[in-house]
Amino acid sequence: MHVADDHPPNHRSGGIAVAPEPDPQQWREWDGGLDLSRSWPSPHADIDVDTAGLRKVGETITTELAAADSHEPDGPTSSGLRSWKDTAVAVSQLEFDMTAYGLWPRWIAFDRFWGTVSFIGDRIVTETDFVLLTYGQFGNMIIATSANYAMADSVFDKKISQLRYIVNGKGVHHTTMLMKAGWEADNISDYDAPKIKAMLFSFDVATMLRKGGECAELAAWLISLQSLIEERARQLADVWSGEPSELALEAFRKVHASVRALAHSIGTTGETIIWLANVIHRYQVNFESVVKLGDWEFDDDLPDWLLPSGGGAHDRARDYLRDLNQYVKAAYDALPAEIETLIPGAPSSLVYPDLSKGVKDYWDSTLVGSGEDEP
């Protein structure tokens, strides 16, 4: 009784569709999981430090972060990054209004799928916030370094262990968050045909498509951030040498890998939502022709033989829902099982430098690190 495309997400064929397949995205070219780029830039030992170029890199990063946090969609015109605020709110609030079918029977399979979707959206936004904080704080460190390189260099000599600790030691936040609690199927034998119809038609497919599109939009935004991090790393390697530069570049490398992982997770989630929305729409369109229930409305106590097509309508509806639930399960299986990030610890004390207090005071109080020395 298959009325939907038999292929799981990412492997589609033709059929009735209510939304086009998303345009190819860079995150699709990757299989997930952290992947530290092997082609990451590294400074040359013979570089003469270009403090003006160093400051430019730091200021560019802070401009990009200001654009990301702006409430204006396009942000500062000088930034290559636009605001993510509206998209972040949408993805952190992926909850689906289930009140329309909240009375018995609940669609348990869809509950499990969408509960996982909501959890993924919330975690992606939280981790993206952390990535942006870390990226911005290293940008501020670069600005402070450029302000008086000789002073900064002497401070690094004294406290380089803190920078190592933050970038490569226990200060690195390496987290793998499990997204799935396990599949739960419906006990369809207790459902009758009219309730299955009401349950199926209570879903607003357009809302599902919109939410899937919001996830895809965040994936595209994260890919643009990933590209900017690559560019800033190349610029930094051209103007700054020594171990502090190496450590800053390694921090960017880890942030870059985490951004890529987040883009893949939320992009996969958005694509899966869109695929399942199309499947549900097809089952809505074909319900009447398969189940042959008609327009009858009746209470639970009516005998099966009073249905327009006889008692078989109940069985056909149950088989129909069982068939649809195979696709819900396929969509659930296609969601990311975990979200992994590797983010250098960014201290809350590292804010935009107030150089009016003097470079030495700034560095003595807010050098990269949480205040803990490397064990």
Coordinates of C-alpha atoms in Angstrom, one line a residue:
M1 CA 0.0 0.0 0.0
H2 CA 2.9 2.3 -0.7
V3 CA 1.8 5.8 -1.8
A4 CA 5.0 7.7 -1.0
D5 CA 8.4 7.7 -2.4
D6 CA 10.2 4.6 -1.1
H7 CA 13.6 6.3 -0.8
P8 CA 14.7 7.7 2.6
P9 CA 16.0 11.2 2.8
N10 CA 19.0 12.1 0.6
H11 CA 18.0 9.5 -2.0
R12 CA 14.8 10.7 -3.6
S13 CA 12.9 9.7 -6.8
G14 CA 9.9 11.3 -8.4
G15 CA 6.3 11.5 -7.2
I16 CA 3.8 14.1 -6.0
A17 CA 5.7 16.9 -4.3
V18 CA 4.7 20.0 -2.4
A19 CA 8.2 21.5 -2.2
P20 CA 11.2 21.4 -4.4
E21 CA 14.3 19.6 -3.3
P22 CA 16.7 22.1 -1.7
D23 CA 19.6 23.4 -3.8
P24 CA 22.8 21.4 -3.4
Q25 CA 24.6 22.7 -0.3
Q26 CA 28.3 22.5 0.7
W27 CA 27.3 20.7 4.0
R28 CA 26.0 17.8 1.9
E29 CA 29.5 17.0 0.6
W30 CA 30.5 15.8 4.1
D31 CA 29.5 12.7 6.1
G32 CA 29.4 14.3 9.5
G33 CA 31.7 14.0 12.5
L34 CA 34.6 16.3 13.3
D35 CA 37.1 16.7 10.6
L36 CA 40.1 18.9 11.3
S37 CA 41.3 20.3 8.0
R38 CA 44.8 19.0 6.9
S39 CA 45.4 22.0 4.7
W40 CA 45.2 24.5 7.6
P41 CA 47.6 27.5 7.2
S42 CA 50.6 27.9 9.5
P43 CA 52.9 30.9 9.8
H44 CA 56.4 31.0 8.4
A45 CA 59.2 31.3 10.9
D46 CA 60.8 34.2 9.0
I47 CA 57.7 36.4 9.1
D48 CA 58.2 40.0 10.3
V49 CA 55.1 40.7 12.4
D50 CA 52.9 43.1 10.6
T51 CA 51.0 44.8 13.5
A52 CA 48.8 46.8 11.1
G53 CA 47.8 43.6 9.3
L54 CA 47.3 41.8 12.6
R55 CA 45.0 44.5 13.9
K56 CA 43.1 44.4 10.6
V57 CA 42.4 40.7 11.1
G58 CA 41.2 41.2 14.6
E59 CA 38.9 44.1 13.7
T60 CA 37.5 42.2 10.7
I61 CA 36.6 39.3 13.1
T62 CA 34.9 41.7 15.6
T63 CA 33.0 43.3 12.7
E64 CA 31.8 39.9 11.5
L65 CA 30.6 39.1 15.0
A66 CA 28.8 42.4 15.4
A67 CA 27.0 41.6 12.1
A68 CA 26.1 38.1 13.4
D69 CA 24.6 39.6 16.6
S70 CA 22.9 42.5 14.9
H71 CA 19.1 42.7 14.8
E72 CA 19.4 44.2 11.3
P73 CA 19.1 41.3 8.7
D74 CA 22.1 42.5 6.7
G75 CA 24.2 43.8 9.6
P76 CA 27.1 46.1 9.1
T77 CA 27.7 46.7 5.4
S78 CA 31.5 46.1 5.9
S79 CA 31.0 42.5 7.1
G80 CA 30.9 39.4 5.0
L81 CA 28.5 37.9 7.5
R82 CA 24.8 38.7 8.0
S83 CA 22.7 38.5 11.1
W84 CA 21.7 35.1 12.3
K85 CA 19.3 36.3 15.1
D86 CA 16.0 35.6 13.3
T87 CA 17.2 32.2 12.1
A88 CA 18.5 31.3 15.6
V89 CA 15.1 32.1 17.2
A90 CA 13.3 30.0 14.6
V91 CA 15.6 27.0 14.9
S92 CA 15.6 27.1 18.7
Q93 CA 11.8 27.0 18.6
L94 CA 11.1 24.1 16.3
E95 CA 8.3 22.8 18.4
F96 CA 5.3 21.6 16.4
D97 CA 1.8 22.4 17.6
M98 CA 0.4 19.0 18.5
T99 CA -2.7 20.3 20.3
A100 CA -4.8 19.5 17.2
Y101 CA -4.3 15.8 17.8
G102 CA -3.5 15.9 21.4
L103 CA -6.5 13.8 22.4
W104 CA -6.2 10.1 22.2
P105 CA -4.9 8.6 20.0
R106 CA -1.6 10.4 19.9
W107 CA 0.7 9.9 16.9
I108 CA 3.5 8.5 19.0
A109 CA 5.9 7.9 16.1
F110 CA 5.7 11.5 15.0
D111 CA 6.0 12.7 18.6
R112 CA 9.3 10.8 18.8
F113 CA 10.5 12.2 15.5
W114 CA 9.6 15.8 16.2
G115 CA 10.8 15.7 19.8
T116 CA 14.2 14.8 18.5
V117 CA 14.0 17.6 15.9
S118 CA 13.3 20.1 18.6
F119 CA 16.2 18.9 20.7
I120 CA 18.6 19.1 17.8
G121 CA 17.5 22.7 16.9
D122 CA 18.0 23.8 20.5
R123 CA 21.4 22.2 20.8
I124 CA 22.6 23.6 17.5
V125 CA 21.8 27.1 18.5
T126 CA 23.4 26.8 21.9
E127 CA 26.7 25.4 20.4
T128 CA 26.7 28.1 17.6
D129 CA 26.5 30.7 20.3
F130 CA 29.5 29.2 22.0
V131 CA 31.4 29.0 18.7
L132 CA 30.7 32.7 18.0
L133 CA 31.8 33.7 21.5
T134 CA 35.1 31.8 21.1
Y135 CA 35.8 33.2 17.6
G136 CA 35.1 36.8 18.8
Q137 CA 37.3 36.5 21.9
F138 CA 40.3 35.3 19.9
G139 CA 39.6 38.2 17.6
N140 CA 39.9 40.5 20.6
M141 CA 43.1 38.8 21.6
I142 CA 44.5 39.6 18.2
I143 CA 43.6 43.3 18.5
A144 CA 45.2 43.6 21.9
T145 CA 48.3 41.8 20.6
S146 CA 48.6 44.3 17.7
A147 CA 48.2 47.3 19.9
N148 CA 51.7 46.9 21.4
Y149 CA 53.3 43.8 20.1
A150 CA 56.5 44.1 22.1
M151 CA 54.5 44.2 25.4
A152 CA 52.1 41.5 24.3
D153 CA 55.0 39.3 23.2
S154 CA 56.6 39.5 26.7
V155 CA 53.4 38.6 28.4
F156 CA 53.0 35.6 26.1
D157 CA 56.5 34.5 27.1
K158 CA 55.4 34.5 30.8
K159 CA 51.9 33.0 30.3
I160 CA 52.1 30.9 27.2
S161 CA 51.0 27.8 29.3
Q162 CA 47.6 29.4 29.7
L163 CA 47.2 29.7 25.9
R164 CA 48.3 26.1 25.4
Y165 CA 45.8 25.0 28.1
I166 CA 43.0 26.8 26.4
V167 CA 43.7 25.7 22.9
N168 CA 45.1 22.1 23.3
G169 CA 44.6 21.2 27.0
K170 CA 41.7 20.5 29.3
G171 CA 40.3 24.0 28.5
V172 CA 39.0 22.6 25.2
H173 CA 35.3 21.7 25.3
H174 CA 35.1 18.4 23.4
T175 CA 31.4 17.3 23.6
T176 CA 29.4 14.6 21.9
M177 CA 25.7 15.1 22.5
L178 CA 23.5 12.1 21.9
M179 CA 20.3 13.2 20.1
K180 CA 18.2 10.1 20.1
A181 CA 16.5 8.3 22.9
G182 CA 15.3 5.3 20.9
W183 CA 12.4 4.6 18.6
E184 CA 8.8 4.2 19.9
A185 CA 6.1 2.8 17.7
D186 CA 2.3 3.3 17.8
N187 CA 0.0 0.5 19.0
I188 CA -2.1 1.0 15.9
S189 CA -4.5 -1.8 16.8
D190 CA -6.3 0.6 19.1
Y191 CA -6.9 3.2 16.4
D192 CA -10.0 3.5 14.3
A193 CA -10.4 4.9 10.8
P194 CA -12.0 8.3 11.6
K195 CA -9.4 9.1 14.3
I196 CA -6.6 8.1 12.0
K197 CA -8.0 10.5 9.4
A198 CA -8.4 13.3 11.9
M199 CA -4.8 12.7 13.2
L200 CA -3.3 12.7 9.7
F201 CA -5.2 15.8 8.5
S202 CA -4.5 17.8 11.6
F203 CA -0.9 18.4 10.4
D204 CA -0.1 21.6 8.6
V205 CA 2.4 20.5 6.0
A206 CA 3.2 24.1 5.1
T207 CA 4.4 24.7 8.7
M208 CA 6.7 21.6 8.4
L209 CA 8.2 22.9 5.2
R210 CA 8.8 26.3 6.7
K211 CA 10.6 24.8 9.7
G212 CA 12.7 22.6 7.4
G213 CA 13.6 25.7 5.4
E214 CA 14.7 27.5 8.5
C215 CA 17.1 24.7 9.4
A216 CA 18.5 24.8 5.8
E217 CA 18.9 28.6 6.2
L218 CA 21.0 28.1 9.3
A219 CA 23.1 25.5 7.6
A220 CA 23.9 27.9 4.8
W221 CA 24.7 30.7 7.3
L222 CA 27.1 28.3 9.2
I223 CA 28.8 27.4 5.9
S224 CA 29.4 31.2 5.2
L225 CA 30.9 31.5 8.7
Q226 CA 33.1 28.5 8.0
S227 CA 34.4 30.1 4.8
L228 CA 35.2 33.4 6.7
I229 CA 37.2 31.5 9.4
E230 CA 39.3 29.9 6.7
E231 CA 40.0 33.3 5.1
R232 CA 40.9 34.9 8.5
A233 CA 43.2 32.0 9.3
R234 CA 45.1 32.5 6.0
Q235 CA 45.4 36.3 6.7
L236 CA 46.6 35.6 10.2
A237 CA 49.3 33.2 9.1
D238 CA 50.6 35.9 6.7
V239 CA 51.2 38.6 9.4
W240 CA 52.0 36.8 12.7
S241 CA 54.6 34.3 13.6
G242 CA 55.6 32.3 16.7
E243 CA 53.9 29.9 19.1
P244 CA 51.1 32.3 20.1
S245 CA 50.2 32.6 16.4
E246 CA 50.3 28.8 16.0
L247 CA 48.0 28.4 18.9
A248 CA 45.6 31.0 17.7
L249 CA 45.5 29.3 14.3
E250 CA 44.9 25.9 16.0
A251 CA 42.0 27.5 17.9
F252 CA 40.5 28.7 14.6
R253 CA 41.0 25.2 13.1
K254 CA 38.9 23.6 15.9
V255 CA 36.3 26.3 15.7
H256 CA 36.2 25.7 11.9
A257 CA 35.7 21.9 12.4
S258 CA 32.9 22.5 14.9
V259 CA 31.1 25.0 12.6
R260 CA 31.3 22.4 9.8
A261 CA 29.8 19.7 12.1
L262 CA 27.0 22.0 13.2
A263 CA 26.2 22.9 9.6
H264 CA 26.0 19.2 8.6
S265 CA 23.7 18.4 11.5
I266 CA 21.2 21.2 11.1
G267 CA 21.3 20.9 7.3
T268 CA 20.5 17.1 7.5
T269 CA 17.7 17.9 9.9
G270 CA 16.2 20.5 7.6
E271 CA 16.3 18.2 4.6
T272 CA 14.8 15.4 6.5
I273 CA 11.9 17.6 7.7
I274 CA 11.2 18.6 4.1
W275 CA 11.3 15.0 2.9
L276 CA 8.8 13.9 5.6
A277 CA 6.5 16.8 5.0
N278 CA 6.2 15.7 1.3
V279 CA 5.5 12.1 2.4
I280 CA 2.8 13.2 4.9
H281 CA 1.2 15.4 2.2
R282 CA 1.0 12.4 -0.2
Y283 CA -0.7 10.3 2.4
Q284 CA -3.2 13.1 3.1
V285 CA -4.0 13.3 -0.6
N286 CA -4.4 9.6 -1.1
F287 CA -6.2 8.8 2.2
E288 CA -9.7 8.7 0.9
S289 CA -8.9 6.7 -2.2
V290 CA -7.1 4.0 -0.2
V291 CA -9.2 3.8 3.0
K292 CA -12.6 4.7 1.4
L293 CA -13.9 6.1 4.6
G294 CA -16.2 8.8 3.1
D295 CA -17.4 11.9 4.9
W296 CA -18.9 10.1 7.9
E297 CA -18.5 11.4 11.4
F298 CA -19.5 9.0 14.2
D299 CA -18.6 8.1 17.8
D300 CA -16.4 5.2 18.9
D301 CA -19.2 2.9 19.8
L302 CA -20.6 2.4 16.3
P303 CA -20.0 -1.1 14.9
D304 CA -17.6 -1.6 12.0
W305 CA -20.3 -2.8 9.7
L306 CA -21.9 0.7 9.7
L307 CA -18.9 2.2 8.0
P308 CA -19.6 3.1 4.3
S309 CA -17.3 0.4 3.0
G310 CA -17.8 -2.1 5.8
G311 CA -15.5 -2.9 8.7
G312 CA -12.6 -3.1 6.3
A313 CA -12.1 0.7 6.5
H314 CA -10.7 0.4 10.0
D315 CA -8.2 -2.2 8.8
R316 CA -7.3 -0.3 5.7
A317 CA -6.7 2.9 7.8
R318 CA -4.5 1.0 10.3
D319 CA -2.5 -0.5 7.5
Y320 CA -2.2 2.9 6.0
L321 CA -0.8 4.4 9.2
R322 CA 1.5 1.5 9.7
D323 CA 2.8 2.1 6.2
L324 CA 3.3 5.8 6.8
N325 CA 5.0 5.1 10.1
Q326 CA 7.7 3.3 8.2
Y327 CA 8.6 6.6 6.6
V328 CA 8.4 8.5 9.9
K329 CA 10.9 5.9 11.2
A330 CA 13.1 6.4 8.1
A331 CA 13.1 10.1 8.8
Y332 CA 13.9 9.6 12.5
D333 CA 16.9 7.3 11.4
A334 CA 18.1 10.0 9.0
L335 CA 18.4 12.6 11.8
P336 CA 21.9 13.1 13.3
A337 CA 22.5 10.6 16.1
E338 CA 24.9 13.0 17.8
I339 CA 26.3 16.4 17.6
E340 CA 30.1 16.7 18.2
T341 CA 32.0 19.9 18.8
L342 CA 35.6 20.8 19.7
I343 CA 35.7 24.4 21.0
P344 CA 38.7 26.0 22.7
G345 CA 37.7 27.3 26.1
A346 CA 36.9 31.0 25.8
P347 CA 37.2 32.9 29.1
S348 CA 34.4 35.2 30.0
S349 CA 37.0 37.8 31.1
L350 CA 38.3 38.2 27.5
V351 CA 36.2 41.2 26.3
Y352 CA 36.8 43.9 23.7
P353 CA 40.1 45.5 24.9
D354 CA 39.9 48.8 26.8
L355 CA 43.4 50.1 25.9
S356 CA 42.8 53.4 27.7
K357 CA 43.9 51.5 30.9
G358 CA 47.2 50.7 29.2
V359 CA 48.3 47.6 27.3
K360 CA 50.2 46.1 30.2
D361 CA 47.2 46.3 32.6
Y362 CA 45.0 44.8 29.9
W363 CA 47.3 41.8 29.3
D364 CA 48.0 41.2 33.0
S365 CA 44.3 40.9 33.8
T366 CA 42.7 39.4 30.6
L367 CA 45.3 37.2 28.9
V368 CA 43.5 34.3 27.1
G369 CA 42.6 31.7 29.8
S370 CA 40.2 31.2 32.6
G371 CA 42.8 32.1 35.1
E372 CA 44.0 28.5 35.4
D373 CA 47.5 27.5 34.6
E374 CA 48.2 24.4 32.6
P375 CA 48.3 21.4 35.0

